[in-house]
Coordinates of C-alpha atoms in Angstrom, one line a residue:
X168 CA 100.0 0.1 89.0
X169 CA 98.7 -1.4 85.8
X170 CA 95.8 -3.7 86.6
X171 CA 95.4 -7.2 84.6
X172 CA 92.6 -5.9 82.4
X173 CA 91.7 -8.1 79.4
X174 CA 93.2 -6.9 75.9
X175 CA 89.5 -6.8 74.7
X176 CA 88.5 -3.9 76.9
X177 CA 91.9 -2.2 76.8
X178 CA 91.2 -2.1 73.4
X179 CA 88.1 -0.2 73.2
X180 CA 88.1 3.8 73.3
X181 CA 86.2 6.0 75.9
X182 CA 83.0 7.0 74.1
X183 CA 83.4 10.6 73.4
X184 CA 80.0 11.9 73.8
X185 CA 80.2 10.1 77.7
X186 CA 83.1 11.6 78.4
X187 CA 82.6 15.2 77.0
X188 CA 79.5 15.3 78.9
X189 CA 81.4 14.1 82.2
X190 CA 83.8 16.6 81.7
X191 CA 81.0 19.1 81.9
X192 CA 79.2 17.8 84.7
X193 CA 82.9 18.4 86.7
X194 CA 83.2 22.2 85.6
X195 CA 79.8 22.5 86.2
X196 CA 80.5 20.7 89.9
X197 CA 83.2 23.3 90.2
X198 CA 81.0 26.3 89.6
X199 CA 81.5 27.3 86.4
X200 CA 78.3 28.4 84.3
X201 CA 77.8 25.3 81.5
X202 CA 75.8 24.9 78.5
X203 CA 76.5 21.3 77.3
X204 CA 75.4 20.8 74.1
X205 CA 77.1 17.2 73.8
X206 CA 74.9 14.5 74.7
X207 CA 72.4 13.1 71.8
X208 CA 69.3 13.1 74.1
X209 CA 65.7 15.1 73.9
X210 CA 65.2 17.5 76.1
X211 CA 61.4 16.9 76.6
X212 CA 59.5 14.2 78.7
X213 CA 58.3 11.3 77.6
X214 CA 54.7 11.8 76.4
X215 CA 52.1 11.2 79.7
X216 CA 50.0 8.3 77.2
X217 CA 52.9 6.4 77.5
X218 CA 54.1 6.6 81.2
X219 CA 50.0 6.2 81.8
X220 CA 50.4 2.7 80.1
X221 CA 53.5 2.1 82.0
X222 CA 51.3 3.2 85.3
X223 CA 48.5 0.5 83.6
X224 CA 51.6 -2.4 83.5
X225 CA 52.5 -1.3 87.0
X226 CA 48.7 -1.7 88.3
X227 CA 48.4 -5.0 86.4
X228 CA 51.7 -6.7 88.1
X229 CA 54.0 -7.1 85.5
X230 CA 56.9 -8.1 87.3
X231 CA 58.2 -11.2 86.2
X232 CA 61.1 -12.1 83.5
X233 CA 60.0 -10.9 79.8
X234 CA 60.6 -13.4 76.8
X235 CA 64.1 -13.2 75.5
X236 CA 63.3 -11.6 72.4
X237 CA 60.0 -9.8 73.9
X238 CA 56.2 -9.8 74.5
X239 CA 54.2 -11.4 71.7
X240 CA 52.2 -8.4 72.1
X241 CA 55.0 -5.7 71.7
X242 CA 56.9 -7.9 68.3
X243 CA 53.6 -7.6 67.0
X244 CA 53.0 -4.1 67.5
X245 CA 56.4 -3.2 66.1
X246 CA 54.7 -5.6 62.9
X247 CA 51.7 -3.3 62.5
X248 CA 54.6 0.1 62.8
X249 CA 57.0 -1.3 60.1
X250 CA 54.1 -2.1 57.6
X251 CA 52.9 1.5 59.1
X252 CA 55.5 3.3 58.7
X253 CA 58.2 2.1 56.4
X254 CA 56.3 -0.5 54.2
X255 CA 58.4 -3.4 55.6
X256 CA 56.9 -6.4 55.9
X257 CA 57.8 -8.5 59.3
X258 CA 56.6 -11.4 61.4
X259 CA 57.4 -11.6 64.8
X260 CA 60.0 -14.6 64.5
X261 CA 61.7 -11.8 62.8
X262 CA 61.3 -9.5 65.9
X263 CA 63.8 -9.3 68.8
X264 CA 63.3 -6.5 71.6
X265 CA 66.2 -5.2 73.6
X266 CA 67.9 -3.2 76.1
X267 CA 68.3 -0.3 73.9
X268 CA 69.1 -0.3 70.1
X269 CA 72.4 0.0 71.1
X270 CA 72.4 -3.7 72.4
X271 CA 70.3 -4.6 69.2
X272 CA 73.4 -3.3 67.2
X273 CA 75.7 -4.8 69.2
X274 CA 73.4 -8.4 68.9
X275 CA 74.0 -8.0 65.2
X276 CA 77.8 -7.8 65.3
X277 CA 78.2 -10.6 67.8
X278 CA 76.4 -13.1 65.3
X279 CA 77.3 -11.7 62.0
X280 CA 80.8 -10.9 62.3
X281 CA 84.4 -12.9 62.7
X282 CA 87.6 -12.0 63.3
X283 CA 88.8 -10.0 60.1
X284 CA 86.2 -9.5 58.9
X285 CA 85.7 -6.0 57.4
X286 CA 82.4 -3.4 58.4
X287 CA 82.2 -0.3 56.1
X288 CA 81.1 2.7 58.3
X289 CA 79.9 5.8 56.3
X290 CA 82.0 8.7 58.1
X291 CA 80.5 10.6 60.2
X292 CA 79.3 7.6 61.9
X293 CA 77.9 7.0 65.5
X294 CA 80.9 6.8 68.0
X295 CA 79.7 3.2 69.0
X296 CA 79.8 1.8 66.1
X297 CA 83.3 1.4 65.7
X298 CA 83.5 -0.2 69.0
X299 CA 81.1 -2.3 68.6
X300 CA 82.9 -3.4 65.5
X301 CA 86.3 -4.1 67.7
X302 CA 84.6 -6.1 70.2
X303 CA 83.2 -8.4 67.7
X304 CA 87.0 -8.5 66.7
X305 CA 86.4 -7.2 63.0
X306 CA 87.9 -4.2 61.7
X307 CA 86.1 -1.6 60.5
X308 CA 86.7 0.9 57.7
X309 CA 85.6 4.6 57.4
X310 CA 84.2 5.4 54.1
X311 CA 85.0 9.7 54.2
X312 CA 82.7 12.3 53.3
X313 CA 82.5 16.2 53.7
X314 CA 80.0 18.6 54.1
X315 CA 80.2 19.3 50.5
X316 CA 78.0 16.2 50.1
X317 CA 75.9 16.7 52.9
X318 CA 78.1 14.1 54.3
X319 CA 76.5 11.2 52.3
X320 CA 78.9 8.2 50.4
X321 CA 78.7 7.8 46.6
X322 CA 78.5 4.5 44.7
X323 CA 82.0 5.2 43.6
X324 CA 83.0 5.3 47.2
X325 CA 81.4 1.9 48.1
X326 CA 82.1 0.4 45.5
X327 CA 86.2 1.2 46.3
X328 CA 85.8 0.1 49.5
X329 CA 84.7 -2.8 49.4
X330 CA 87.1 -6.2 49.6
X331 CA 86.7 -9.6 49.6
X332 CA 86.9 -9.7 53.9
X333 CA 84.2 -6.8 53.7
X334 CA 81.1 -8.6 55.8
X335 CA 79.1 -5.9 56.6
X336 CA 77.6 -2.2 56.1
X337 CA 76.3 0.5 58.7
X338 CA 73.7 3.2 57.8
X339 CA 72.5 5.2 59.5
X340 CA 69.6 8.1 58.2
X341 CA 68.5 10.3 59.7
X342 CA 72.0 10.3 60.8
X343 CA 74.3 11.3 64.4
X344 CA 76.0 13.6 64.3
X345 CA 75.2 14.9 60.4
X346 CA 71.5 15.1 60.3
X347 CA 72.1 14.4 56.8
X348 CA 69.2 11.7 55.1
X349 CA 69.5 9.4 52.4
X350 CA 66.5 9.5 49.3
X351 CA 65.0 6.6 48.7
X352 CA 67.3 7.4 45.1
X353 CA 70.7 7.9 46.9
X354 CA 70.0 4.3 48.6
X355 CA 68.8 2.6 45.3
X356 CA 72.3 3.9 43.5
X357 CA 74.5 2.0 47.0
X358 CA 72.3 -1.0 47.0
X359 CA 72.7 -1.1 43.1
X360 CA 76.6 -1.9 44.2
X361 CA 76.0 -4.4 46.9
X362 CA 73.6 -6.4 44.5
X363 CA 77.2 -7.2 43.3
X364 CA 78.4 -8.1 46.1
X365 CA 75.9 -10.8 47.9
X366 CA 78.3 -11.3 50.7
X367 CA 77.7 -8.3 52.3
X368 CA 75.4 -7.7 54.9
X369 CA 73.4 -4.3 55.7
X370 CA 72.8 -2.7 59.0
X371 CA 70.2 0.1 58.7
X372 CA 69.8 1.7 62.1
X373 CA 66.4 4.2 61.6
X374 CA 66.6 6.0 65.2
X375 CA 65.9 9.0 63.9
X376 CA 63.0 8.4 61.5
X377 CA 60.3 10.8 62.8
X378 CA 62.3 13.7 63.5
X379 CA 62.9 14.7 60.3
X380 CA 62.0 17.9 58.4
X381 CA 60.2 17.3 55.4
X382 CA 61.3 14.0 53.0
X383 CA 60.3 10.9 54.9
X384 CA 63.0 8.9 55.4
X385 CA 63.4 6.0 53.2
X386 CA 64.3 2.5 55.2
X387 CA 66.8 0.1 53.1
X388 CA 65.1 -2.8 53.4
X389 CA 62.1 -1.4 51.5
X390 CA 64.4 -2.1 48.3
X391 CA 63.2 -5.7 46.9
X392 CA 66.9 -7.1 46.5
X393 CA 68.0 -5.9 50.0
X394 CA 65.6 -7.1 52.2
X395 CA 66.9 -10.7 53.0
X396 CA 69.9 -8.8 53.7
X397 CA 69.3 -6.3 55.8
X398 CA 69.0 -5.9 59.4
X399 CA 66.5 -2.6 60.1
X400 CA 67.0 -1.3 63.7
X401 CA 64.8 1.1 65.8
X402 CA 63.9 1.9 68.9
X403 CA 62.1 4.8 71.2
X404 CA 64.6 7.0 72.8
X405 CA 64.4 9.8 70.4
X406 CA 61.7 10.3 68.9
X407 CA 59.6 9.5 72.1
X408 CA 61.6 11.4 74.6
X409 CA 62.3 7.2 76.3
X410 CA 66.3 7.8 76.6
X411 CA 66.2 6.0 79.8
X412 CA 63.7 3.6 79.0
X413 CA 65.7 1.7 77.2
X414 CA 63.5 -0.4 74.3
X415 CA 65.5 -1.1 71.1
X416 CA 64.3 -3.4 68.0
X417 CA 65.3 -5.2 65.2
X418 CA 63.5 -6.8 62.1
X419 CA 65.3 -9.0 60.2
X420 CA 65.6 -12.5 58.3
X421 CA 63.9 -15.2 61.1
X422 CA 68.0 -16.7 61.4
X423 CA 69.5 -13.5 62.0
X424 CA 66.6 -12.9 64.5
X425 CA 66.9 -16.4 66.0
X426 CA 71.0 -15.8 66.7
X427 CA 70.1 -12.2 68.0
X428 CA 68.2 -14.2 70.5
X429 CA 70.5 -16.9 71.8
X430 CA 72.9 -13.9 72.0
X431 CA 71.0 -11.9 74.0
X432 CA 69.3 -14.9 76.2
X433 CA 73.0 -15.5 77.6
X434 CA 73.8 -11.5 78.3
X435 CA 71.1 -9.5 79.3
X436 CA 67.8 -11.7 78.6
X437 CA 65.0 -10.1 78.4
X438 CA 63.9 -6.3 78.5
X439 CA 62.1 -4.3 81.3
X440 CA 58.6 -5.8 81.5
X441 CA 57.5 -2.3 82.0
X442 CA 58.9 -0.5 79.7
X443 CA 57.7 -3.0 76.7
X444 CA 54.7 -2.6 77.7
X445 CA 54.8 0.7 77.4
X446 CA 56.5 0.7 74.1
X447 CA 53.3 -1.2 72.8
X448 CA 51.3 1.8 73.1
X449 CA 54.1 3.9 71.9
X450 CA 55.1 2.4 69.0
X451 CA 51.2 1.7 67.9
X452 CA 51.0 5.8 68.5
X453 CA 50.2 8.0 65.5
X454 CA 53.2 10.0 64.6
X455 CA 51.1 13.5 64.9
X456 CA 51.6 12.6 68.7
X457 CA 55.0 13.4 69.1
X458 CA 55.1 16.0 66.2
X459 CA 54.8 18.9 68.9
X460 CA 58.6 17.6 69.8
X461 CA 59.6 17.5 65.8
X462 CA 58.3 21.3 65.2
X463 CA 60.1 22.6 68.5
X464 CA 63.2 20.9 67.3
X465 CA 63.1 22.0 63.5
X466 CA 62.6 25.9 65.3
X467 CA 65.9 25.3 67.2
X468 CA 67.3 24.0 64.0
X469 CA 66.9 27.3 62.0
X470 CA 67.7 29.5 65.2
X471 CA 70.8 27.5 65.2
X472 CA 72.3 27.3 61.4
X473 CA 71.3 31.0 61.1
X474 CA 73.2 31.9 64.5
X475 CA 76.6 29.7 63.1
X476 CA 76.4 31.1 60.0
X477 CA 77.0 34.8 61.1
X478 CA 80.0 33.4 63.0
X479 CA 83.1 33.5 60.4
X480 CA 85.0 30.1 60.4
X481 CA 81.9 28.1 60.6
X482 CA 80.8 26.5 57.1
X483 CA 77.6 24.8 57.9
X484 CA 75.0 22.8 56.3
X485 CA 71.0 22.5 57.1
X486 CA 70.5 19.5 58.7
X487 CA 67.2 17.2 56.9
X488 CA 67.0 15.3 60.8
X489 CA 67.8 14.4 64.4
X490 CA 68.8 17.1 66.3
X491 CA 72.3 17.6 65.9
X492 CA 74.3 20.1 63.6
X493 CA 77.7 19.4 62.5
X494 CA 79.5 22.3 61.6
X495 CA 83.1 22.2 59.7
X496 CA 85.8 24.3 62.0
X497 CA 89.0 23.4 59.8
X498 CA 88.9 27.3 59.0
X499 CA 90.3 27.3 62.6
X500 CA 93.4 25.0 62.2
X501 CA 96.6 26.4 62.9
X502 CA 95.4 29.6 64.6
X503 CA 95.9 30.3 68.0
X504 CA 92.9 32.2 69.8
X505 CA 93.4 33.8 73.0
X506 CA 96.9 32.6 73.0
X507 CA 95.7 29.1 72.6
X508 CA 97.0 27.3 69.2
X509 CA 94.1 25.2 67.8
X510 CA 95.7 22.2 66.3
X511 CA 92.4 20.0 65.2
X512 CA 88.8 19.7 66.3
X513 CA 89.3 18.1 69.8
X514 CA 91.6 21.3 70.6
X515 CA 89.0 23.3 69.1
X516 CA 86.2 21.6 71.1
X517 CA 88.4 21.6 74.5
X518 CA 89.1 25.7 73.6
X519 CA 85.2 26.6 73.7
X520 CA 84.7 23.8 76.5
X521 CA 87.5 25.8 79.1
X522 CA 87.1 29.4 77.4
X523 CA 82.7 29.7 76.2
X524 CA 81.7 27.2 79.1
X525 CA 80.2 25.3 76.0
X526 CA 80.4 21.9 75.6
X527 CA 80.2 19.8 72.2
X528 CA 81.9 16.8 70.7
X529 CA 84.6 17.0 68.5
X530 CA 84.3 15.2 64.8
X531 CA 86.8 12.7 65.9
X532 CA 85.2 10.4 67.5
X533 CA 82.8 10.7 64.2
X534 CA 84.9 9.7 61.8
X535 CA 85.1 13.4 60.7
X536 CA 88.2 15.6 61.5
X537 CA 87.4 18.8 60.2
X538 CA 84.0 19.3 62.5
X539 CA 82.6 19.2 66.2
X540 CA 78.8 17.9 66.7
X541 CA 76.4 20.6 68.5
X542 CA 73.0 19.5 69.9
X543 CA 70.2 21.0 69.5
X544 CA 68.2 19.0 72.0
X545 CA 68.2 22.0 74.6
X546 CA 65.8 25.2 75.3
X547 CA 66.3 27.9 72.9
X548 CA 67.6 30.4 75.6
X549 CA 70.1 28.2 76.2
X550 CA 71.0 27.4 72.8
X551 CA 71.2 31.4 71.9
X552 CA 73.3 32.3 74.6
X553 CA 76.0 29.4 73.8
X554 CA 76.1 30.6 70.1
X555 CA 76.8 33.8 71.4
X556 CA 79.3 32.9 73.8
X557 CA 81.5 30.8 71.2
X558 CA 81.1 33.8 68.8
X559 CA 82.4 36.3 71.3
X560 CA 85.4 34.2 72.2
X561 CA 86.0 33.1 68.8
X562 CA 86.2 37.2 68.2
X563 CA 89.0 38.0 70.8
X564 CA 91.4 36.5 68.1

């Protein structure tokens, strides 16, 4: 029976990364042994200073529906982290607080974008971000790259894809699923091309900024020309172990945060009163106290190149953050393995899945064909023995 679902949602594609890790949780339901290695989430707690503070909020009775956009208290903390942190300069008019930064992306989209319009995505891109695009009824276009370039865009590139209907611009540095960074240089060349193009709007999405590996990342709207233009979005799930806590942020031009508002006041309103208060002391937090988190994941980083690398068919690259690597498989097209033909990266991805009891995400959903994204957000035991596992069924060939 087909149902009389809207064409909006029958529009939008499963998210990848949900549905690889569902299709884990069922084998591993069934009985079968699995390592999942697919979801984009830290593997540690979230830091006792801040679930004390969220004990304090608990003790003092907050309870009651949070501003729209979020505590005065909280918009200015995130105030004192940008000037901290990135050199940006914000008020908090140009604050908004949200369910996640996913909803802060999506807020963006919703106010910026009309149908047609055009959103560049640097390939490999977050899965949502293309779905996000469709519901806001634009269409989005997939600027390639390769692990040859660390899977970073050239001027060149931008500067070809960009049309007259082009309206916005997604980056994202650290970056999911690469780990790749862009230099404060590499960004001045791509803003250099949308200085000549003043219609275009950029969405910098800064997740990942502490857990990086040596350069600190640079944010885009720390570039003079770009900053009445760009939208910079953050939040605490990764780099504060606060997945399910769900705090996201933007800082942006005071109209841009205005719209993000009335957006948001008519969907989900306000965030959880605790967990902003929590995020005040987290965000207010040196950086040295999460660091403990960044040196365990940049030890399962090495472990894990150096494991992939003795495994023939994998090229990959050393990530510069997050906690993913992203390996080019291509080497495998068109072989079969244990009388399985591998056709692409999802059969590839599905072949270690049913045959290693290993589950990753194929480069598809990315943006990126050639390559499956492998988290390293899980105990090194557990990351040694899926390397190995993948490498011995990968040798049956």
């Amino acid at each position: 029976m087909k149902h009389p679902l809207s064409d909006r949602i029958n529009s939008l594609p499963v998210s990848q990364t949900l549905a690889m890790a569902a299709k884990a949780r069922e084998l591993k339901a069934a009985g079968k042994d699995i390592i999942s290695l697919s979801l984009g989430e830290p593997d540690f707690n979230t830091p006792d200073f801040i679930k004390d503070a969220a004990i304090e909020a608990i003790n003092q009775n907050y309870n009651s529906y949070s501003p729209v956009d979020g505590y005065v208290e909280l918009k200015e903390a995130i105030c004192t982290k940008f000037k901290r942190d990135n050199n940006l300069t914000y008020t908090p008019n140009q604050i908004v607080v949200s369910t996640g930064a996913k909803q802060s992306i999506a807020n963006i989209a919703q106010v910026l974008l009309n149908p047609g319009d055009e959103v560049l995505l640097p390939a490999p891109y977050w899965v949502s971000y293309s779905a996000i695009a469709i519901l806001s009824e634009a269409k989005y276009v997939e600027i390639p790259s390769s692990i040859d370039d660390d899977f970073k865009i050239t001027p060149a590139q931008l500067e070809r894809a960009i049309t007259p209907k082009t309206k916005m611009i997604f980056f994202n540095s650290p970056n999911n699923p690469s780990g790749s960074m862009y230099s404060e240089e590499e960004y001045r060349a791509l803003a250099a091309v949308l200085e000549k193009h003043p219609q275009i709007f950029i969405l910098s999405d800064e997740i990942y900024e502490h857990i990086n590996y040596g350069a600190k990342p640079f944010s885009f709207a720390a570039i003079e020309s770009m900053y009445d233009r760009t939208i910079t979005v953050n939040g605490l799930a990764k780099a504060f172990a606060m997945t399910g806590w769900r705090i996201g942020y933007i800082g942006a031009p005071e109209w841009i945060a205005k719209a993000c508002t009335k957006m948001q006041g008519q969907i989900t309103s306000g965030a959880n009163c605790i967990a902003q208060r929590a995020a005040i002391t987290a965000v207010l937090a040196p950086v040295s106290k999460i660091q403990y988190m960044v040196d365990e994941f940049k030890t399962r980083r090495n472990i894990v190149v150096g494991l992939l690398r003795e495994i023939d068919g994998f090229n990959v690259n050393v990530p510069e953050g997050a906690f993913y690597v992203f390996p080019d498989i291509s080497a495998f097209f068109g072989k079969t393995i244990d009388g399985v033909k591998i056709e692409n990266a999802n059969d590839f991805s599905l072949f270690i899945l049913e045959k290693a009891n290993v589950a990753t995400v194929t480069g598809d959903a990315f943006g990126a064909p050639n390559c499956i994204r492998m988290s390293y957000a899980a105990s090194e035991l557990q990351l040694r023995e899926a390397i190995k596992r993948i490498k011995e069924v990968l040798s049956e060939n």
